[in-house]
mmCIF file of C-alpha atoms in Angstrom:
data_model
loop_
_atom_site.group_PDB
_atom_site.id
_atom_site.type_symbol
_atom_site.label_atom_id
_atom_site.label_comp_id
_atom_site.label_asym_id
_atom_site.label_seq_id
_atom_site.Cartn_x
_atom_site.Cartn_y
_atom_site.Cartn_z
ATOM 1 C CA MET A 1 31.836 -15.884 -5.586
ATOM 2 C CA ASP A 2 33.850 -19.143 -5.340
ATOM 3 C CA GLY A 3 31.178 -20.563 -3.075
ATOM 4 C CA GLU A 4 28.459 -19.751 -5.593
ATOM 5 C CA GLN A 5 30.430 -21.407 -8.394
ATOM 6 C CA LEU A 6 31.004 -24.512 -6.222
ATOM 7 C CA MET A 7 27.282 -24.808 -5.456
ATOM 8 C CA SER A 8 26.394 -24.344 -9.092
ATOM 9 C CA GLY A 9 28.888 -27.057 -10.034
ATOM 10 C CA GLU A 10 27.456 -29.478 -7.528
ATOM 11 C CA LEU A 11 23.941 -28.918 -8.883
ATOM 12 C CA ASP A 12 25.105 -29.502 -12.416
ATOM 13 C CA ASN A 13 26.900 -32.743 -11.290
ATOM 14 C CA SER A 14 23.697 -33.933 -9.581
ATOM 15 C CA PHE A 15 21.639 -33.291 -12.670
ATOM 16 C CA ASN A 16 24.171 -35.009 -14.952
ATOM 17 C CA ALA A 17 24.431 -38.018 -12.606
ATOM 18 C CA LEU A 18 20.642 -38.359 -12.612
ATOM 19 C CA MET A 19 20.575 -38.359 -16.411
ATOM 20 C CA VAL A 20 23.248 -41.024 -16.499
ATOM 21 C CA SER A 21 21.372 -43.116 -14.018
ATOM 22 C CA GLY A 22 18.578 -43.540 -16.530
ATOM 23 C CA ARG A 23 20.966 -45.399 -18.805
ATOM 24 C CA SER A 24 22.875 -47.433 -16.210
ATOM 25 C CA GLU A 25 22.334 -51.149 -15.705
ATOM 26 C CA SER A 26 21.521 -50.811 -12.022
ATOM 27 C CA GLY A 27 19.312 -47.776 -12.413
ATOM 28 C CA GLN A 28 21.428 -45.984 -9.803
ATOM 29 C CA ALA A 29 24.096 -43.273 -10.011
ATOM 30 C CA GLN A 30 26.722 -42.027 -7.654
ATOM 31 C CA HIS A 31 26.886 -38.313 -7.072
ATOM 32 C CA GLU A 32 30.518 -37.528 -7.826
ATOM 33 C CA GLY A 33 32.490 -36.293 -4.865
ATOM 34 C CA THR A 34 29.767 -37.099 -2.244
ATOM 35 C CA GLY A 35 28.898 -40.719 -2.768
ATOM 36 C CA THR A 36 25.171 -39.857 -2.721
ATOM 37 C CA THR A 37 23.092 -42.367 -4.672
ATOM 38 C CA LEU A 38 20.409 -40.911 -6.950
ATOM 39 C CA LEU A 39 17.657 -43.454 -7.496
ATOM 40 C CA GLY A 40 15.457 -41.183 -9.627
ATOM 41 C CA TRP A 41 13.887 -37.723 -9.931
ATOM 42 C CA LYS A 42 12.664 -37.856 -6.349
ATOM 43 C CA ASP A 43 16.274 -37.803 -5.102
ATOM 44 C CA LEU A 44 17.109 -34.421 -6.750
ATOM 45 C CA PRO A 45 18.812 -32.080 -4.310
ATOM 46 C CA MET A 46 16.501 -29.385 -3.039
ATOM 47 C CA GLU A 47 18.427 -26.484 -4.687
ATOM 48 C CA LEU A 48 18.474 -28.281 -8.046
ATOM 49 C CA LEU A 49 14.704 -28.997 -7.935
ATOM 50 C CA LEU A 50 13.982 -25.337 -7.191
ATOM 51 C CA ARG A 51 16.285 -24.174 -9.975
ATOM 52 C CA ILE A 52 14.680 -26.486 -12.547
ATOM 53 C CA LEU A 53 11.160 -25.342 -11.627
ATOM 54 C CA SER A 54 12.137 -21.703 -11.641
ATOM 55 C CA MET A 55 13.501 -22.117 -15.156
ATOM 56 C CA ALA A 56 10.193 -23.711 -16.279
ATOM 57 C CA GLY A 57 8.456 -20.350 -15.870
ATOM 58 C CA ASP A 58 5.026 -21.948 -15.388
ATOM 59 C CA ASP A 59 3.479 -22.169 -11.923
ATOM 60 C CA ARG A 60 1.264 -25.045 -13.024
ATOM 61 C CA ILE A 61 4.411 -27.211 -13.119
ATOM 62 C CA VAL A 62 5.215 -26.220 -9.570
ATOM 63 C CA ILE A 63 1.759 -27.259 -8.402
ATOM 64 C CA VAL A 64 1.991 -30.614 -10.178
ATOM 65 C CA ALA A 65 5.512 -31.163 -8.799
ATOM 66 C CA SER A 66 4.338 -30.631 -5.271
ATOM 67 C CA GLY A 67 2.259 -33.765 -5.545
ATOM 68 C CA VAL A 68 5.017 -36.081 -6.869
ATOM 69 C CA CYS A 69 6.307 -37.201 -3.461
ATOM 70 C CA THR A 70 6.606 -36.003 0.103
ATOM 71 C CA GLY A 71 10.241 -34.918 -0.540
ATOM 72 C CA TRP A 72 9.300 -32.639 -3.394
ATOM 73 C CA ARG A 73 6.293 -31.327 -1.506
ATOM 74 C CA ASP A 74 8.406 -30.438 1.523
ATOM 75 C CA THR A 75 11.045 -28.822 -0.703
ATOM 76 C CA LEU A 76 8.469 -26.659 -2.512
ATOM 77 C CA GLU A 77 6.696 -25.717 0.650
ATOM 78 C CA TRP A 78 9.943 -24.388 1.971
ATOM 79 C CA GLY A 79 11.376 -22.925 -1.259
ATOM 80 C CA VAL A 80 8.498 -21.414 -3.262
ATOM 81 C CA THR A 81 7.954 -17.727 -2.402
ATOM 82 C CA ASN A 82 6.322 -16.427 -5.583
ATOM 83 C CA LEU A 83 3.109 -17.937 -7.093
ATOM 84 C CA SER A 84 0.610 -16.862 -9.727
ATOM 85 C CA LEU A 85 -2.705 -18.551 -10.259
ATOM 86 C CA SER A 86 -4.042 -16.023 -12.712
ATOM 87 C CA TRP A 87 -4.082 -18.742 -15.400
ATOM 88 C CA CYS A 88 -6.747 -20.691 -13.553
ATOM 89 C CA GLN A 89 -10.057 -20.393 -15.392
ATOM 90 C CA ALA A 90 -12.144 -22.607 -13.066
ATOM 91 C CA HIS A 91 -12.129 -23.863 -9.460
ATOM 92 C CA MET A 92 -9.606 -21.244 -8.360
ATOM 93 C CA ASN A 93 -11.238 -21.026 -4.913
ATOM 94 C CA ASP A 94 -10.727 -24.701 -4.190
ATOM 95 C CA LEU A 95 -7.188 -24.577 -5.584
ATOM 96 C CA VAL A 96 -6.234 -21.606 -3.355
ATOM 97 C CA MET A 97 -7.640 -23.321 -0.263
ATOM 98 C CA SER A 98 -5.591 -26.401 -0.993
ATOM 99 C CA LEU A 99 -2.307 -24.682 -1.867
ATOM 100 C CA ALA A 100 -2.425 -22.119 0.965
ATOM 101 C CA GLN A 101 -1.714 -24.925 3.441
ATOM 102 C CA LYS A 102 1.274 -26.133 1.366
ATOM 103 C CA PHE A 103 3.035 -22.925 0.308
ATOM 104 C CA THR A 104 3.224 -21.209 3.635
ATOM 105 C CA LYS A 105 6.398 -19.230 2.778
ATOM 106 C CA LEU A 106 4.753 -17.286 -0.059
ATOM 107 C CA GLN A 107 5.743 -13.643 -0.277
ATOM 108 C CA VAL A 108 4.134 -12.815 -3.683
ATOM 109 C CA LEU A 109 0.770 -14.172 -4.753
ATOM 110 C CA SER A 110 -1.271 -13.206 -7.772
ATOM 111 C CA LEU A 111 -4.940 -14.179 -7.917
ATOM 112 C CA ARG A 112 -6.044 -11.917 -10.710
ATOM 113 C CA GLN A 113 -9.223 -13.228 -12.379
ATOM 114 C CA ILE A 114 -10.861 -12.970 -15.765
ATOM 115 C CA LYS A 115 -14.166 -14.003 -14.255
ATOM 116 C CA PRO A 116 -14.914 -13.852 -10.547
ATOM 117 C CA GLN A 117 -14.140 -17.114 -8.753
ATOM 118 C CA LEU A 118 -12.583 -16.297 -5.393
ATOM 119 C CA GLU A 119 -14.683 -16.302 -2.221
ATOM 120 C CA ASP A 120 -13.848 -15.175 1.272
ATOM 121 C CA SER A 121 -12.917 -18.724 2.354
ATOM 122 C CA ALA A 122 -9.905 -18.730 0.006
ATOM 123 C CA VAL A 123 -8.571 -15.386 1.158
ATOM 124 C CA GLU A 124 -9.036 -16.501 4.759
ATOM 125 C CA ALA A 125 -6.987 -19.646 3.988
ATOM 126 C CA VAL A 126 -4.220 -17.453 2.613
ATOM 127 C CA ALA A 127 -4.310 -15.139 5.606
ATOM 128 C CA ASN A 128 -4.296 -18.103 8.023
ATOM 129 C CA ASN A 129 -1.267 -19.777 6.463
ATOM 130 C CA CYS A 130 0.832 -17.252 4.520
ATOM 131 C CA HIS A 131 1.940 -14.835 7.235
ATOM 132 C CA ASP A 132 5.051 -13.730 5.289
ATOM 133 C CA LEU A 133 3.012 -12.437 2.330
ATOM 134 C CA ARG A 134 4.310 -9.113 0.971
ATOM 135 C CA GLU A 135 2.432 -8.710 -2.322
ATOM 136 C CA LEU A 136 -1.113 -9.794 -3.153
ATOM 137 C CA ASP A 137 -3.232 -9.254 -6.238
ATOM 138 C CA LEU A 138 -6.976 -9.789 -5.790
ATOM 139 C CA SER A 139 -8.130 -7.608 -8.640
ATOM 140 C CA ARG A 140 -11.607 -8.308 -10.085
ATOM 141 C CA SER A 141 -12.598 -10.425 -7.054
ATOM 142 C CA PHE A 142 -16.188 -9.315 -7.156
ATOM 143 C CA ARG A 143 -17.418 -11.963 -4.740
ATOM 144 C CA LEU A 144 -15.261 -10.937 -1.825
ATOM 145 C CA SER A 145 -16.741 -9.164 1.232
ATOM 146 C CA ASP A 146 -15.248 -7.429 4.273
ATOM 147 C CA ARG A 147 -14.376 -10.845 5.724
ATOM 148 C CA SER A 148 -11.431 -10.939 3.349
ATOM 149 C CA LEU A 149 -10.012 -7.561 4.365
ATOM 150 C CA TYR A 150 -10.337 -8.357 8.060
ATOM 151 C CA ALA A 151 -8.639 -11.705 7.517
ATOM 152 C CA LEU A 152 -5.759 -10.050 5.666
ATOM 153 C CA ALA A 153 -5.406 -7.405 8.380
ATOM 154 C CA HIS A 154 -5.005 -10.134 11.048
ATOM 155 C CA GLY A 155 -2.915 -12.663 9.088
ATOM 156 C CA CYS A 156 -0.770 -10.632 6.694
ATOM 157 C CA PRO A 157 0.426 -7.523 8.498
ATOM 158 C CA HIS A 158 3.660 -7.336 6.393
ATOM 159 C CA LEU A 159 1.887 -6.535 3.109
ATOM 160 C CA THR A 160 3.633 -3.881 1.033
ATOM 161 C CA ARG A 161 1.628 -4.161 -2.190
ATOM 162 C CA LEU A 162 -2.083 -4.856 -2.444
ATOM 163 C CA ASN A 163 -4.291 -4.729 -5.559
ATOM 164 C CA ILE A 164 -8.061 -4.947 -4.831
ATOM 165 C CA SER A 165 -9.145 -2.998 -7.899
ATOM 166 C CA GLY A 166 -12.696 -3.760 -8.934
ATOM 167 C CA CYS A 167 -13.606 -5.283 -5.578
ATOM 168 C CA SER A 168 -16.815 -3.344 -5.188
ATOM 169 C CA ASN A 169 -18.204 -4.971 -2.063
ATOM 170 C CA PHE A 170 -15.657 -3.817 0.462
ATOM 171 C CA SER A 171 -16.705 -1.103 2.943
ATOM 172 C CA ASP A 172 -14.679 1.878 4.032
ATOM 173 C CA ALA A 173 -14.690 0.559 7.602
ATOM 174 C CA ALA A 174 -12.951 -2.631 6.508
ATOM 175 C CA LEU A 175 -10.400 -0.696 4.408
ATOM 176 C CA ALA A 176 -9.673 1.653 7.296
ATOM 177 C CA TYR A 177 -9.105 -1.322 9.612
ATOM 178 C CA LEU A 178 -6.761 -2.963 7.097
ATOM 179 C CA SER A 179 -4.674 0.218 6.968
ATOM 180 C CA SER A 180 -4.354 0.153 10.755
ATOM 181 C CA GLN A 181 -2.824 -3.316 10.691
ATOM 182 C CA CYS A 182 -0.862 -3.227 7.386
ATOM 183 C CA LYS A 183 1.194 -0.137 8.035
ATOM 184 C CA ASN A 184 3.996 -1.075 5.607
ATOM 185 C CA LEU A 185 1.851 -0.640 2.509
ATOM 186 C CA LYS A 186 3.709 1.126 -0.298
ATOM 187 C CA CYS A 187 1.521 0.333 -3.276
ATOM 188 C CA LEU A 188 -2.287 0.185 -3.108
ATOM 189 C CA ASN A 189 -4.649 -0.156 -6.032
ATOM 190 C CA LEU A 190 -8.219 0.765 -5.117
ATOM 191 C CA CYS A 191 -9.514 1.563 -8.580
ATOM 192 C CA GLY A 192 -13.265 1.004 -8.764
ATOM 193 C CA CYS A 193 -13.650 0.252 -5.041
ATOM 194 C CA VAL A 194 -16.529 2.674 -4.886
ATOM 195 C CA ARG A 195 -17.878 1.616 -1.484
ATOM 196 C CA ALA A 196 -14.500 1.301 0.227
ATOM 197 C CA VAL A 197 -12.880 4.503 -0.855
ATOM 198 C CA SER A 198 -14.380 7.366 1.143
ATOM 199 C CA ASP A 199 -12.773 10.400 2.779
ATOM 200 C CA ARG A 200 -12.954 8.473 6.056
ATOM 201 C CA ALA A 201 -10.942 5.581 4.603
ATOM 202 C CA LEU A 202 -8.410 7.941 3.015
ATOM 203 C CA GLN A 203 -7.911 9.681 6.316
ATOM 204 C CA ALA A 204 -7.207 6.314 7.946
ATOM 205 C CA ILE A 205 -4.709 5.410 5.172
ATOM 206 C CA ALA A 206 -2.992 8.844 5.617
ATOM 207 C CA CYS A 207 -2.738 8.270 9.326
ATOM 208 C CA ASN A 208 -1.416 4.688 9.176
ATOM 209 C CA CYS A 209 0.457 4.250 5.932
ATOM 210 C CA GLY A 210 3.106 6.956 5.901
ATOM 211 C CA GLN A 211 5.374 4.913 3.533
ATOM 212 C CA LEU A 212 2.745 4.760 0.775
ATOM 213 C CA GLN A 213 4.286 5.506 -2.620
ATOM 214 C CA SER A 214 1.614 4.573 -5.123
ATOM 215 C CA LEU A 215 -2.154 4.890 -4.829
ATOM 216 C CA ASN A 216 -4.854 4.341 -7.458
ATOM 217 C CA LEU A 217 -8.216 5.861 -6.629
ATOM 218 C CA GLY A 218 -9.582 5.744 -10.157
ATOM 219 C CA TRP A 219 -13.382 6.167 -10.452
ATOM 220 C CA CYS A 220 -13.912 6.353 -6.733
ATOM 221 C CA ASP A 221 -16.385 9.169 -7.224
ATOM 222 C CA SER A 222 -17.203 9.862 -3.561
ATOM 223 C CA VAL A 223 -13.689 11.145 -2.851
ATOM 224 C CA THR A 224 -13.500 14.871 -2.014
ATOM 225 C CA ASP A 225 -10.805 17.419 -1.207
ATOM 226 C CA LYS A 226 -11.002 16.331 2.404
ATOM 227 C CA GLY A 227 -9.694 12.896 1.672
ATOM 228 C CA VAL A 228 -7.002 13.945 -0.769
ATOM 229 C CA THR A 229 -5.610 16.714 1.391
ATOM 230 C CA SER A 230 -5.291 14.250 4.252
ATOM 231 C CA LEU A 231 -3.234 12.024 1.959
ATOM 232 C CA ALA A 232 -1.036 14.936 0.965
ATOM 233 C CA SER A 233 -0.161 15.635 4.599
ATOM 234 C CA GLY A 234 0.080 12.004 5.790
ATOM 235 C CA CYS A 235 1.799 10.374 2.793
ATOM 236 C CA PRO A 236 4.712 12.585 1.809
ATOM 237 C CA GLU A 237 6.438 9.743 -0.009
ATOM 238 C CA LEU A 238 3.705 9.451 -2.671
ATOM 239 C CA ARG A 239 5.218 9.022 -6.184
ATOM 240 C CA ALA A 240 2.096 8.074 -8.134
ATOM 241 C CA LEU A 241 -1.505 9.059 -7.543
ATOM 242 C CA ASP A 242 -4.369 8.309 -9.899
ATOM 243 C CA LEU A 243 -7.517 10.387 -9.295
ATOM 244 C CA CYS A 244 -9.154 9.810 -12.652
ATOM 245 C CA GLY A 245 -12.931 10.111 -12.442
ATOM 246 C CA CYS A 246 -12.818 11.611 -8.908
ATOM 247 C CA VAL A 247 -15.256 14.243 -10.081
ATOM 248 C CA LEU A 248 -15.715 16.014 -6.736
ATOM 249 C CA ILE A 249 -12.143 17.113 -6.202
ATOM 250 C CA THR A 250 -11.126 20.727 -6.884
ATOM 251 C CA ASP A 251 -7.935 22.770 -7.001
ATOM 252 C CA GLU A 252 -7.609 22.370 -3.255
ATOM 253 C CA SER A 253 -6.514 18.766 -3.735
ATOM 254 C CA VAL A 254 -3.836 19.538 -6.309
ATOM 255 C CA VAL A 255 -2.463 22.483 -4.287
ATOM 256 C CA ALA A 256 -2.186 20.200 -1.210
ATOM 257 C CA LEU A 257 -0.365 17.548 -3.281
ATOM 258 C CA ALA A 258 1.958 20.140 -4.778
ATOM 259 C CA ASN A 259 2.880 21.379 -1.288
ATOM 260 C CA GLY A 260 2.937 18.055 0.560
ATOM 261 C CA CYS A 261 4.271 15.456 -1.903
ATOM 262 C CA PRO A 262 7.654 16.624 -3.223
ATOM 263 C CA HIS A 263 8.464 13.251 -4.828
ATOM 264 C CA LEU A 264 5.283 13.015 -6.944
ATOM 265 C CA ARG A 265 6.150 11.639 -10.378
ATOM 266 C CA SER A 266 2.768 10.648 -11.818
ATOM 267 C CA LEU A 267 -0.588 12.366 -11.349
ATOM 268 C CA GLY A 268 -3.864 11.331 -13.023
ATOM 269 C CA LEU A 269 -6.595 13.904 -13.169
ATOM 270 C CA TYR A 270 -8.623 12.522 -16.065
ATOM 271 C CA TYR A 271 -12.188 13.894 -16.103
ATOM 272 C CA CYS A 272 -11.624 15.988 -12.959
ATOM 273 C CA GLN A 273 -13.507 18.884 -14.493
ATOM 274 C CA ASN A 274 -13.398 21.083 -11.379
ATOM 275 C CA ILE A 275 -9.635 21.501 -11.803
ATOM 276 C CA THR A 276 -8.687 25.001 -13.003
ATOM 277 C CA ASP A 277 -5.590 27.011 -13.810
ATOM 278 C CA ARG A 278 -4.924 27.575 -10.106
ATOM 279 C CA ALA A 279 -3.976 23.923 -9.696
ATOM 280 C CA MET A 280 -1.581 24.042 -12.656
ATOM 281 C CA TYR A 281 0.143 27.168 -11.431
ATOM 282 C CA SER A 282 0.518 25.665 -8.008
ATOM 283 C CA LEU A 283 2.303 22.619 -9.482
ATOM 284 C CA ALA A 284 4.565 24.852 -11.524
ATOM 285 C CA ALA A 285 5.403 27.171 -8.628
ATOM 286 C CA ASN A 286 6.411 24.306 -6.355
ATOM 287 C CA SER A 287 8.655 22.864 -9.065
ATOM 288 C CA ARG A 288 10.434 26.206 -9.446
ATOM 289 C CA VAL A 289 10.980 26.458 -5.672
ATOM 290 C CA ARG A 290 12.652 23.018 -5.587
ATOM 291 C CA SER A 291 14.694 23.457 -8.738
ATOM 292 C CA LYS A 292 15.718 27.092 -8.303
ATOM 293 C CA GLY A 293 19.196 27.776 -9.612
ATOM 294 C CA ARG A 294 19.513 24.586 -11.683
ATOM 295 C CA SER A 295 19.974 24.450 -15.416
ATOM 296 C CA TRP A 296 17.474 22.865 -17.780
ATOM 297 C CA ASP A 297 19.709 19.789 -18.115
ATOM 298 C CA ALA A 298 20.145 19.485 -14.357
ATOM 299 C CA ALA A 299 16.383 19.705 -13.831
ATOM 300 C CA ARG A 300 15.827 17.053 -16.522
ATOM 301 C CA ARG A 301 18.172 14.665 -14.736
ATOM 302 C CA ASN A 302 16.515 15.189 -11.358
ATOM 303 C CA ALA A 303 14.786 12.093 -9.984
ATOM 304 C CA ASP A 304 11.984 14.178 -8.565
ATOM 305 C CA GLY A 305 9.330 16.158 -10.432
ATOM 306 C CA LEU A 306 6.377 15.162 -12.534
ATOM 307 C CA ALA A 307 7.079 12.765 -15.357
ATOM 308 C CA SER A 308 3.437 11.871 -16.141
ATOM 309 C CA LEU A 309 0.406 14.111 -15.934
ATOM 310 C CA ASN A 310 -3.035 13.186 -17.335
ATOM 311 C CA ILE A 311 -5.372 16.199 -17.542
ATOM 312 C CA SER A 312 -7.596 14.777 -20.317
ATOM 313 C CA GLN A 313 -11.160 16.152 -20.253
ATOM 314 C CA CYS A 314 -10.127 18.872 -17.766
ATOM 315 C CA THR A 315 -11.866 21.430 -19.944
ATOM 316 C CA ALA A 316 -11.547 24.436 -17.650
ATOM 317 C CA LEU A 317 -7.731 24.599 -18.172
ATOM 318 C CA THR A 318 -6.167 27.245 -20.387
ATOM 319 C CA PRO A 319 -2.962 27.008 -22.489
ATOM 320 C CA PRO A 320 -0.807 29.458 -20.421
ATOM 321 C CA ALA A 321 -1.359 27.490 -17.186
ATOM 322 C CA VAL A 322 -0.650 24.110 -18.762
ATOM 323 C CA GLN A 323 2.368 25.490 -20.573
ATOM 324 C CA ALA A 324 3.715 26.698 -17.260
ATOM 325 C CA VAL A 325 3.544 23.172 -15.897
ATOM 326 C CA CYS A 326 5.145 21.715 -19.024
ATOM 327 C CA ASP A 327 7.974 24.289 -18.810
ATOM 328 C CA SER A 328 8.524 23.571 -15.117
ATOM 329 C CA PHE A 329 8.853 19.793 -15.493
ATOM 330 C CA PRO A 330 11.274 18.866 -18.287
ATOM 331 C CA ALA A 331 10.222 15.247 -18.007
ATOM 332 C CA LEU A 332 6.744 16.096 -19.236
ATOM 333 C CA HIS A 333 6.394 15.628 -23.007
ATOM 334 C CA THR A 334 3.780 16.285 -25.613
ATOM 335 C CA CYS A 335 5.866 14.851 -28.461
ATOM 336 C CA PRO A 336 4.639 11.488 -29.841
ATOM 337 C CA GLU A 337 7.844 9.603 -28.887
ATOM 338 C CA ARG A 338 7.331 10.218 -25.151
ATOM 339 C CA HIS A 339 3.813 11.256 -24.630
ATOM 340 C CA SER A 340 3.634 11.895 -20.838
ATOM 341 C CA LEU A 341 1.528 15.072 -20.757
ATOM 342 C CA ILE A 342 -1.869 13.764 -21.767
ATOM 343 C CA ILE A 343 -4.350 16.458 -22.840
ATOM 344 C CA SER A 344 -6.786 14.537 -25.041
ATOM 345 C CA GLY A 345 -10.291 15.990 -25.105
ATOM 346 C CA CYS A 346 -8.978 19.494 -24.408
ATOM 347 C CA LEU A 347 -9.096 21.153 -27.827
ATOM 348 C CA SER A 348 -8.043 24.523 -26.352
ATOM 349 C CA LEU A 349 -4.685 23.052 -25.252
ATOM 350 C CA THR A 350 -3.335 21.985 -28.668
ATOM 351 C CA SER A 351 -0.865 24.908 -28.598
ATOM 352 C CA VAL A 352 0.963 23.492 -25.526
ATOM 353 C CA HIS A 353 4.354 22.006 -26.401
ATOM 354 C CA CYS A 354 7.099 20.392 -24.373
ATOM 355 C CA ALA A 355 10.753 21.551 -24.272
ATOM 356 C CA CYS A 356 11.658 19.161 -27.075
ATOM 357 C CA ALA A 357 10.005 21.547 -29.514
ATOM 358 C CA HIS A 358 12.514 24.193 -28.475
ATOM 359 C CA HIS A 359 15.469 21.842 -27.933
ATOM 360 C CA PRO A 360 15.070 19.156 -30.639
ATOM 361 C CA HIS A 361 18.665 17.974 -30.196
ATOM 362 C CA ARG A 362 17.761 16.805 -26.660
ATOM 363 C CA THR A 363 14.985 14.523 -27.716
ATOM 364 C CA GLY A 364 17.251 11.543 -28.310
ATOM 365 C CA ARG A 365 19.336 12.164 -25.207
ATOM 366 C CA ALA A 366 16.710 12.327 -22.530
ATOM 367 C CA ILE A 367 16.546 9.240 -20.448
ATOM 368 C CA LEU A 368 13.844 9.050 -17.817
ATOM 369 C CA SER A 369 13.731 6.796 -14.778
ATOM 370 C CA ASN A 370 11.139 4.136 -15.338
ATOM 371 C CA HIS A 371 8.922 4.095 -12.254
ATOM 372 C CA ALA A 372 6.357 1.294 -12.423
ATOM 373 C CA TYR A 373 3.824 1.533 -9.661
#
């Protein structure tokens, strides 16, 4: 702790000395205690420069600063690990190709786009230079092809979070290959990747990515029970799974998830109209097996168990089955304050109520873990 305070004090002294130097006759300032002469902004200590830029909160300033002088460029190349270019409305591809060669220590990179700009050449530049990358957001990159996934597989094997939602040109073969090289993936967003997400690709993910905790397969309408059951057996650490719009899946998928993924906290089944009461009773039964002998309060405090379930438009479900799920998972709520059991579009389920209706005094006391996947 004393060392941290000493470092902070030295940084403050450097900054103060630099400010004084702007008013001195010679235009120079001595760094108190070290004798270091500060001639101007370019002589800022590396730690101080990084601290100032981190406080700015705008990555555009970081990019501009990297062009001030070679000292600042070298400092930022070494020290910047988190960068977002989502603000870029034009020429993002050229910008990424330029910056990838500078910021080689990046661990988190967001390239989310409002309109598609990125091309394979930019992703290849990132993969060729940023080998320590852990988190990458390429959502809405409609122009990318399989070249990008193969490049990431070869150049960024340490990825733990990848968002390629809306990238509709990727193939399932490229996604399967990526999973074979990036085996540390914990969070994967494939929403809308209709060509890439097939049962074959899901089987590869299940085989290679055993640490996976969050997976979004929204509107990947070629997924069947075969793919989901393979995930249930190969990815037991799953906490969040979105299957909204996966219209081919049946109760078999939910039964497999209930049996194989004991840590599941969020499950999206919106518009999965082949889901019936059997799936709900399976979820409820597995909850009772794991929580047998515990009180309502103890179950509520448990870190495991469903805390979010979307069964909107699952019109085959009946009130007794859904009520059984709601009763089995105290973290599921139909009350407006904490609406985590979503049943919109199911008029027959309006009679389903969470435990708060029976224990109103607990409403204000319940505190749920906030899992953001």
